[in-house]
Each structure stands twice: as C-alpha cells, then as structure tokens.
C-alpha cells in the first residue's frame, strides 16, 4: 500500500501530465514513469495512467471546444468515433501483451512520433506538391492512431499533431482542439477495457486523476495564449525526452 508521500507524488505527476497533454501531448511521460517508480509493472502502470489522465483529457477538450472543426472534409464526430473504436482495439492488445514485450516495443513507437513531428512540415509540403491526399488516407491514419492510443497512449497526441499536419496541412497550434478530443475518445475506450479487466490500481490512480483534472484545464487555458512557436518547441522537447527515457529503460 502506498504511503502519503507516494500519493502526493502520484497527484503531482497527474498535475504535470494533465498540463502536458493540454499543451503538447506526452502527459504519459510524467505519469507512467512515476507509477513504475512507485512499484507498478509497466502494463499496469500504463493502464492506471490512462484512466488517471482521462478526466484531464475531457477537461482539456471542453476548454478547447470552440476550436473544433472538420479536417479534410471529415466531421469531428466521425473522427471521434474512429478514435474510440481504435482505442478499444489497442487496449485489448495491451491486455494480451506481456510486460517484457511491452517495454521493448514502446520506445520504437515513440521514435516514430519524434521523426514525424520533427520533419512533418517539410514532408507535408513536399508530399502535397506531388500527390493528392484524400479523406480515406486520413481515416486510415486515425484508425492507426486510435489503436496506438489505446495500446500505449504515450506521445499519441504528438503523433496526432505530426500526422494531421502532414495529411491535412494544418498548423500545430490549430490542432489543439481536435487532438484533445481524439485523445479523450481513445482514452475513454481504453479506460473501459482496463477497468473491466482489473488492470487499474485505484489507490494511486485516484490522486493522480485529481491532479490531472486540474492540470488539464490549467494547461489548456495556457495553451490558448502561447505562441505557436513555443508550442512546437515544447512538443519537440517532450517527444525527444520521452523517447530517450523509454529507450534507456528498455535497453540499459
């Protein structure tokens, strides 16, 4: 059983994680390592982190609600439904994944997010100049992002920012509203599976959840006034740091 210091650390990690998800994504970088440090196996820590961050994602989506708009002609409702379905599939895959396999796979997924975000703008410009990108491509990408979000969730907001920027040609600061909504939908689907399968450790989840609610809303309000360049730099730093930490965990 966690002591008071452990509960306080969980709450603090939730506060930071909720704010990170609001600003640039990558909130799992704050919450999941803390839960592992407090003694949880990595898949259990991931599931507990997912549930703890869910209310913060909802708070962020509500704060950003006025910025929701269709992308590439696809309605927000359709994208949200796709994210929810993908989240269900991904979370079921996590339930079936042994902890050692999970630890090895995650760093490579995060590396993919780092590359996509770092070079997404240039690749988007070159790609749009040579080929037409339609709604079907965006739908397929959203299915894969939803599955990834349900499976791990770490960096999925960053991957959404990079992927949508590439396929829809949208600036990162304009993607805050749809990103937070899609994160909330994929996480909601995963939370249902994780709770139903008993993967959540509620003693640490509850204080982390309360911290994430406050952090999610405060971070979203801050995100409304930050310059786009600051958001992009922060996003790159968070993604690179997340990738390095998880590679170190898996291969050190």
CSV table of C-alpha atoms in Angstrom, one decimal:
chain,number,residue,atom,x,y,z
A,1,UNK,CA,0.0,0.0,0.0
A,2,UNK,CA,1.3,3.4,-0.9
A,3,UNK,CA,2.2,5.9,1.8
A,4,UNK,CA,1.2,9.6,1.9
A,5,UNK,CA,4.4,10.6,0.0
A,6,UNK,CA,3.5,8.1,-2.7
A,7,UNK,CA,0.0,9.5,-3.0
A,8,UNK,CA,1.4,13.1,-3.2
A,9,UNK,CA,3.9,12.1,-5.9
A,10,UNK,CA,1.1,10.5,-7.9
A,11,UNK,CA,-1.0,13.6,-7.6
A,12,UNK,CA,1.9,15.8,-8.6
A,13,UNK,CA,2.6,13.6,-11.6
A,14,UNK,CA,-1.0,13.8,-12.6
A,15,UNK,CA,-0.9,17.6,-12.4
A,16,UNK,CA,2.1,17.8,-14.7
A,17,UNK,CA,0.8,15.1,-17.0
A,18,UNK,CA,-2.6,16.8,-17.5
A,19,UNK,CA,-0.9,20.1,-18.3
A,20,UNK,CA,1.5,18.4,-20.8
A,21,UNK,CA,-1.4,16.7,-22.6
A,22,UNK,CA,-3.2,20.1,-22.9
A,23,UNK,CA,-0.2,21.9,-24.2
A,24,UNK,CA,1.6,19.4,-26.5
A,25,UNK,CA,0.8,15.8,-25.6
A,26,UNK,CA,3.1,13.4,-23.9
A,27,UNK,CA,1.5,13.5,-20.5
A,28,UNK,CA,2.2,9.8,-20.0
A,29,UNK,CA,5.9,10.8,-19.8
A,30,UNK,CA,5.1,12.3,-16.4
A,31,UNK,CA,2.6,9.8,-15.1
A,32,UNK,CA,3.7,6.3,-16.3
A,33,UNK,CA,7.4,6.6,-15.1
A,34,UNK,CA,6.2,7.8,-11.7
A,35,UNK,CA,3.8,4.8,-11.3
A,36,UNK,CA,6.6,2.5,-12.3
A,37,UNK,CA,8.9,4.2,-9.7
A,38,UNK,CA,6.1,3.6,-7.2
A,39,UNK,CA,6.3,-0.2,-7.9
A,40,UNK,CA,3.8,-1.0,-10.6
A,41,UNK,CA,4.6,-3.3,-13.6
A,42,UNK,CA,4.8,-1.3,-16.8
A,43,UNK,CA,1.5,-2.6,-18.4
A,44,UNK,CA,-0.4,-1.9,-15.1
A,45,UNK,CA,1.3,1.5,-14.8
A,46,UNK,CA,0.2,2.3,-18.4
A,47,UNK,CA,-3.4,1.3,-17.7
A,48,UNK,CA,-3.5,3.2,-14.4
A,49,UNK,CA,-2.0,6.2,-16.1
A,50,UNK,CA,-4.5,6.1,-18.9
A,51,UNK,CA,-7.5,6.1,-16.5
A,52,UNK,CA,-6.0,8.8,-14.3
A,53,UNK,CA,-5.4,11.1,-17.3
A,54,UNK,CA,-8.9,10.6,-18.8
A,55,UNK,CA,-10.8,13.3,-16.8
A,56,UNK,CA,-8.0,15.7,-17.6
A,57,UNK,CA,-8.4,15.0,-21.3
A,58,UNK,CA,-12.1,15.7,-21.0
A,59,UNK,CA,-11.4,19.0,-19.2
A,60,UNK,CA,-9.0,20.0,-21.9
A,61,UNK,CA,-11.4,19.1,-24.7
A,62,UNK,CA,-14.1,21.2,-23.0
A,63,UNK,CA,-11.7,24.2,-22.7
A,64,UNK,CA,-10.8,23.9,-26.4
A,65,UNK,CA,-14.4,23.2,-27.6
A,66,UNK,CA,-14.7,26.4,-29.6
A,67,UNK,CA,-11.8,25.4,-31.9
A,68,UNK,CA,-13.3,22.1,-33.1
A,69,UNK,CA,-13.7,21.9,-36.9
A,70,UNK,CA,-13.7,19.3,-39.6
A,71,UNK,CA,-10.4,18.2,-41.2
A,72,UNK,CA,-10.1,17.3,-44.9
A,73,UNK,CA,-13.9,17.3,-45.1
A,74,UNK,CA,-14.3,14.7,-42.3
A,75,UNK,CA,-16.6,15.7,-39.4
A,76,UNK,CA,-15.4,15.8,-35.8
A,77,UNK,CA,-18.0,13.2,-34.8
A,78,UNK,CA,-16.7,10.7,-37.4
A,79,UNK,CA,-13.1,11.2,-36.3
A,80,UNK,CA,-14.1,10.8,-32.7
A,81,UNK,CA,-16.0,7.6,-33.4
A,82,UNK,CA,-12.9,6.2,-35.2
A,83,UNK,CA,-10.6,7.2,-32.3
A,84,UNK,CA,-13.0,5.4,-29.9
A,85,UNK,CA,-13.0,2.2,-31.9
A,86,UNK,CA,-9.3,2.2,-32.4
A,87,UNK,CA,-8.9,2.8,-28.6
A,88,UNK,CA,-10.9,-0.4,-27.9
A,89,UNK,CA,-8.7,-2.5,-30.2
A,90,UNK,CA,-5.5,-1.1,-28.9
A,91,UNK,CA,-6.4,-1.5,-25.2
A,92,UNK,CA,-7.3,-5.2,-25.8
A,93,UNK,CA,-3.9,-5.7,-27.4
A,94,UNK,CA,-2.3,-4.2,-24.3
A,95,UNK,CA,-4.2,-6.6,-22.1
A,96,UNK,CA,-2.7,-9.5,-24.1
A,97,UNK,CA,0.9,-8.2,-24.2
A,98,UNK,CA,3.5,-9.5,-21.7
A,99,UNK,CA,5.3,-6.8,-19.8
A,100,UNK,CA,8.8,-7.5,-21.3
A,101,UNK,CA,7.4,-7.3,-24.9
A,102,UNK,CA,5.6,-4.0,-24.0
A,103,UNK,CA,8.9,-2.5,-22.7
A,104,UNK,CA,10.7,-3.3,-25.9
A,105,UNK,CA,8.0,-2.1,-28.3
A,106,UNK,CA,7.2,1.3,-26.8
A,107,UNK,CA,10.5,3.2,-27.4
A,108,UNK,CA,10.3,2.5,-31.2
A,109,UNK,CA,6.7,3.8,-31.3
A,110,UNK,CA,7.9,7.0,-29.6
A,111,UNK,CA,10.8,7.3,-32.0
A,112,UNK,CA,8.4,7.2,-34.9
A,113,UNK,CA,6.5,10.1,-33.3
A,114,UNK,CA,9.7,12.1,-32.8
A,115,UNK,CA,10.6,11.7,-36.5
A,116,UNK,CA,7.2,12.5,-37.7
A,117,UNK,CA,7.0,15.7,-35.6
A,118,UNK,CA,10.5,16.9,-36.4
A,119,UNK,CA,10.1,16.5,-40.2
A,120,UNK,CA,6.3,16.6,-40.6
A,121,UNK,CA,6.1,20.1,-42.0
A,122,UNK,CA,8.8,19.7,-44.7
A,123,UNK,CA,7.4,16.2,-45.6
A,124,UNK,CA,3.9,17.7,-45.8
A,125,UNK,CA,4.9,20.4,-48.2
A,126,UNK,CA,6.8,18.0,-50.5
A,127,UNK,CA,4.1,15.4,-50.4
A,128,UNK,CA,1.3,17.8,-51.1
A,129,UNK,CA,3.2,19.2,-54.1
A,130,UNK,CA,3.4,15.7,-55.7
A,131,UNK,CA,0.3,13.8,-54.7
A,132,UNK,CA,-3.2,14.4,-53.6
A,133,UNK,CA,-4.1,13.3,-50.1
A,134,UNK,CA,-7.8,12.5,-49.6
A,135,UNK,CA,-10.1,11.7,-46.7
A,136,UNK,CA,-9.5,8.0,-46.9
A,137,UNK,CA,-5.8,8.4,-46.1
A,138,UNK,CA,-6.7,10.5,-43.0
A,139,UNK,CA,-9.3,7.9,-41.9
A,140,UNK,CA,-6.7,5.1,-42.1
A,141,UNK,CA,-4.2,7.2,-40.2
A,142,UNK,CA,-6.8,8.0,-37.5
A,143,UNK,CA,-7.6,4.3,-37.1
A,144,UNK,CA,-3.9,3.5,-36.5
A,145,UNK,CA,-3.6,6.4,-34.1
A,146,UNK,CA,-6.6,5.3,-32.2
A,147,UNK,CA,-5.1,1.8,-31.8
A,148,UNK,CA,-1.8,3.2,-30.7
A,149,UNK,CA,-3.6,5.5,-28.2
A,150,UNK,CA,-5.4,2.6,-26.7
A,151,UNK,CA,-2.3,0.4,-26.6
A,152,UNK,CA,0.1,2.9,-25.1
A,153,UNK,CA,-1.0,6.5,-25.3
A,154,UNK,CA,2.4,7.9,-24.6
A,155,UNK,CA,3.1,10.5,-27.3
A,156,UNK,CA,-0.1,9.8,-29.2
A,157,UNK,CA,-1.1,13.5,-29.0
A,158,UNK,CA,2.3,14.3,-30.5
A,159,UNK,CA,1.8,11.7,-33.2
A,160,UNK,CA,-1.7,13.1,-34.0
A,161,UNK,CA,-0.2,16.6,-34.3
A,162,UNK,CA,2.5,15.4,-36.7
A,163,UNK,CA,0.2,13.1,-38.7
A,164,UNK,CA,-2.6,15.6,-39.1
A,165,UNK,CA,-0.1,18.3,-40.1
A,166,UNK,CA,1.3,16.0,-42.7
A,167,UNK,CA,-2.0,14.8,-44.2
A,168,UNK,CA,-4.3,17.8,-43.6
A,169,UNK,CA,-1.6,20.6,-43.9
A,170,UNK,CA,-2.8,22.2,-40.6
A,171,UNK,CA,-0.5,24.2,-38.3
A,172,UNK,CA,0.2,22.5,-34.9
A,173,UNK,CA,-1.4,25.3,-32.8
A,174,UNK,CA,-4.8,24.8,-34.7
A,175,UNK,CA,-4.8,21.1,-33.9
A,176,UNK,CA,-5.1,21.5,-30.1
A,177,UNK,CA,-8.9,21.2,-30.0
A,178,UNK,CA,-9.3,18.1,-32.2
A,179,UNK,CA,-6.2,16.5,-30.7
A,180,UNK,CA,-7.5,16.8,-27.1
A,181,UNK,CA,-11.0,15.4,-28.2
A,182,UNK,CA,-9.5,12.4,-30.0
A,183,UNK,CA,-7.2,11.7,-27.0
A,184,UNK,CA,-10.3,11.8,-24.8
A,185,UNK,CA,-12.2,9.4,-27.0
A,186,UNK,CA,-9.3,6.9,-27.4
A,187,UNK,CA,-8.6,7.0,-23.7
A,188,UNK,CA,-12.2,6.6,-22.8
A,189,UNK,CA,-12.4,3.4,-24.8
A,190,UNK,CA,-9.2,2.1,-23.3
A,191,UNK,CA,-10.4,3.0,-19.8
A,192,UNK,CA,-13.5,0.9,-20.2
A,193,UNK,CA,-11.3,-2.1,-21.1
A,194,UNK,CA,-8.7,-1.5,-18.4
A,195,UNK,CA,-11.3,-1.1,-15.6
A,196,UNK,CA,-13.2,-4.2,-16.8
A,197,UNK,CA,-10.1,-6.4,-16.8
A,198,UNK,CA,-8.8,-5.2,-13.4
A,199,UNK,CA,-5.6,-3.5,-14.6
A,200,UNK,CA,-6.2,-0.2,-12.7
A,201,UNK,CA,-4.6,0.3,-9.3
A,202,UNK,CA,-7.1,2.7,-7.8
A,203,UNK,CA,-5.1,3.7,-4.7
A,204,UNK,CA,-2.6,5.6,-6.9
A,205,UNK,CA,-5.0,6.3,-9.7
A,206,UNK,CA,-7.4,8.5,-7.7
A,207,UNK,CA,-4.9,11.1,-6.5
A,208,UNK,CA,-3.3,11.1,-10.0
A,209,UNK,CA,-6.7,11.6,-11.5
A,210,UNK,CA,-7.5,14.6,-9.3
A,211,UNK,CA,-4.1,16.2,-10.2
A,212,UNK,CA,-4.7,15.5,-13.9
A,213,UNK,CA,-8.1,17.3,-13.9
A,214,UNK,CA,-6.5,20.5,-12.5
A,215,UNK,CA,-3.5,20.2,-14.8
A,216,UNK,CA,-5.6,19.5,-17.9
A,217,UNK,CA,-7.8,22.6,-17.5
A,218,UNK,CA,-4.9,24.9,-16.5
A,219,UNK,CA,-2.7,23.7,-19.3
A,220,UNK,CA,-5.5,24.2,-21.9
A,221,UNK,CA,-6.0,27.8,-20.7
A,222,UNK,CA,-2.3,28.4,-21.0
A,223,UNK,CA,-2.3,26.9,-24.5
A,224,UNK,CA,-4.8,29.4,-25.7
A,225,UNK,CA,-2.3,32.3,-25.2
A,226,UNK,CA,1.0,30.6,-26.0
A,227,UNK,CA,2.7,31.5,-29.4
A,228,UNK,CA,2.7,28.6,-32.0
A,229,UNK,CA,6.5,28.5,-32.0
A,230,UNK,CA,6.6,27.9,-28.2
A,231,UNK,CA,4.1,25.1,-28.6
A,232,UNK,CA,6.1,23.5,-31.4
A,233,UNK,CA,9.5,23.7,-29.5
A,234,UNK,CA,7.8,22.3,-26.3
A,235,UNK,CA,6.3,19.5,-28.3
A,236,UNK,CA,9.7,18.5,-29.8
A,237,UNK,CA,11.4,18.6,-26.5
A,238,UNK,CA,8.8,16.5,-24.8
A,239,UNK,CA,8.8,13.9,-27.6
A,240,UNK,CA,12.6,13.7,-27.7
A,241,UNK,CA,12.8,13.4,-23.9
A,242,UNK,CA,10.1,10.7,-23.8
A,243,UNK,CA,11.8,8.7,-26.5
A,244,UNK,CA,15.2,8.8,-24.8
A,245,UNK,CA,13.8,7.8,-21.4
A,246,UNK,CA,12.0,4.8,-22.7
A,247,UNK,CA,15.0,3.6,-24.8
A,248,UNK,CA,17.1,3.9,-21.7
A,249,UNK,CA,14.6,1.8,-19.7
A,250,UNK,CA,14.3,-0.9,-22.4
A,251,UNK,CA,18.0,-1.3,-23.3
A,252,UNK,CA,20.2,0.0,-20.5
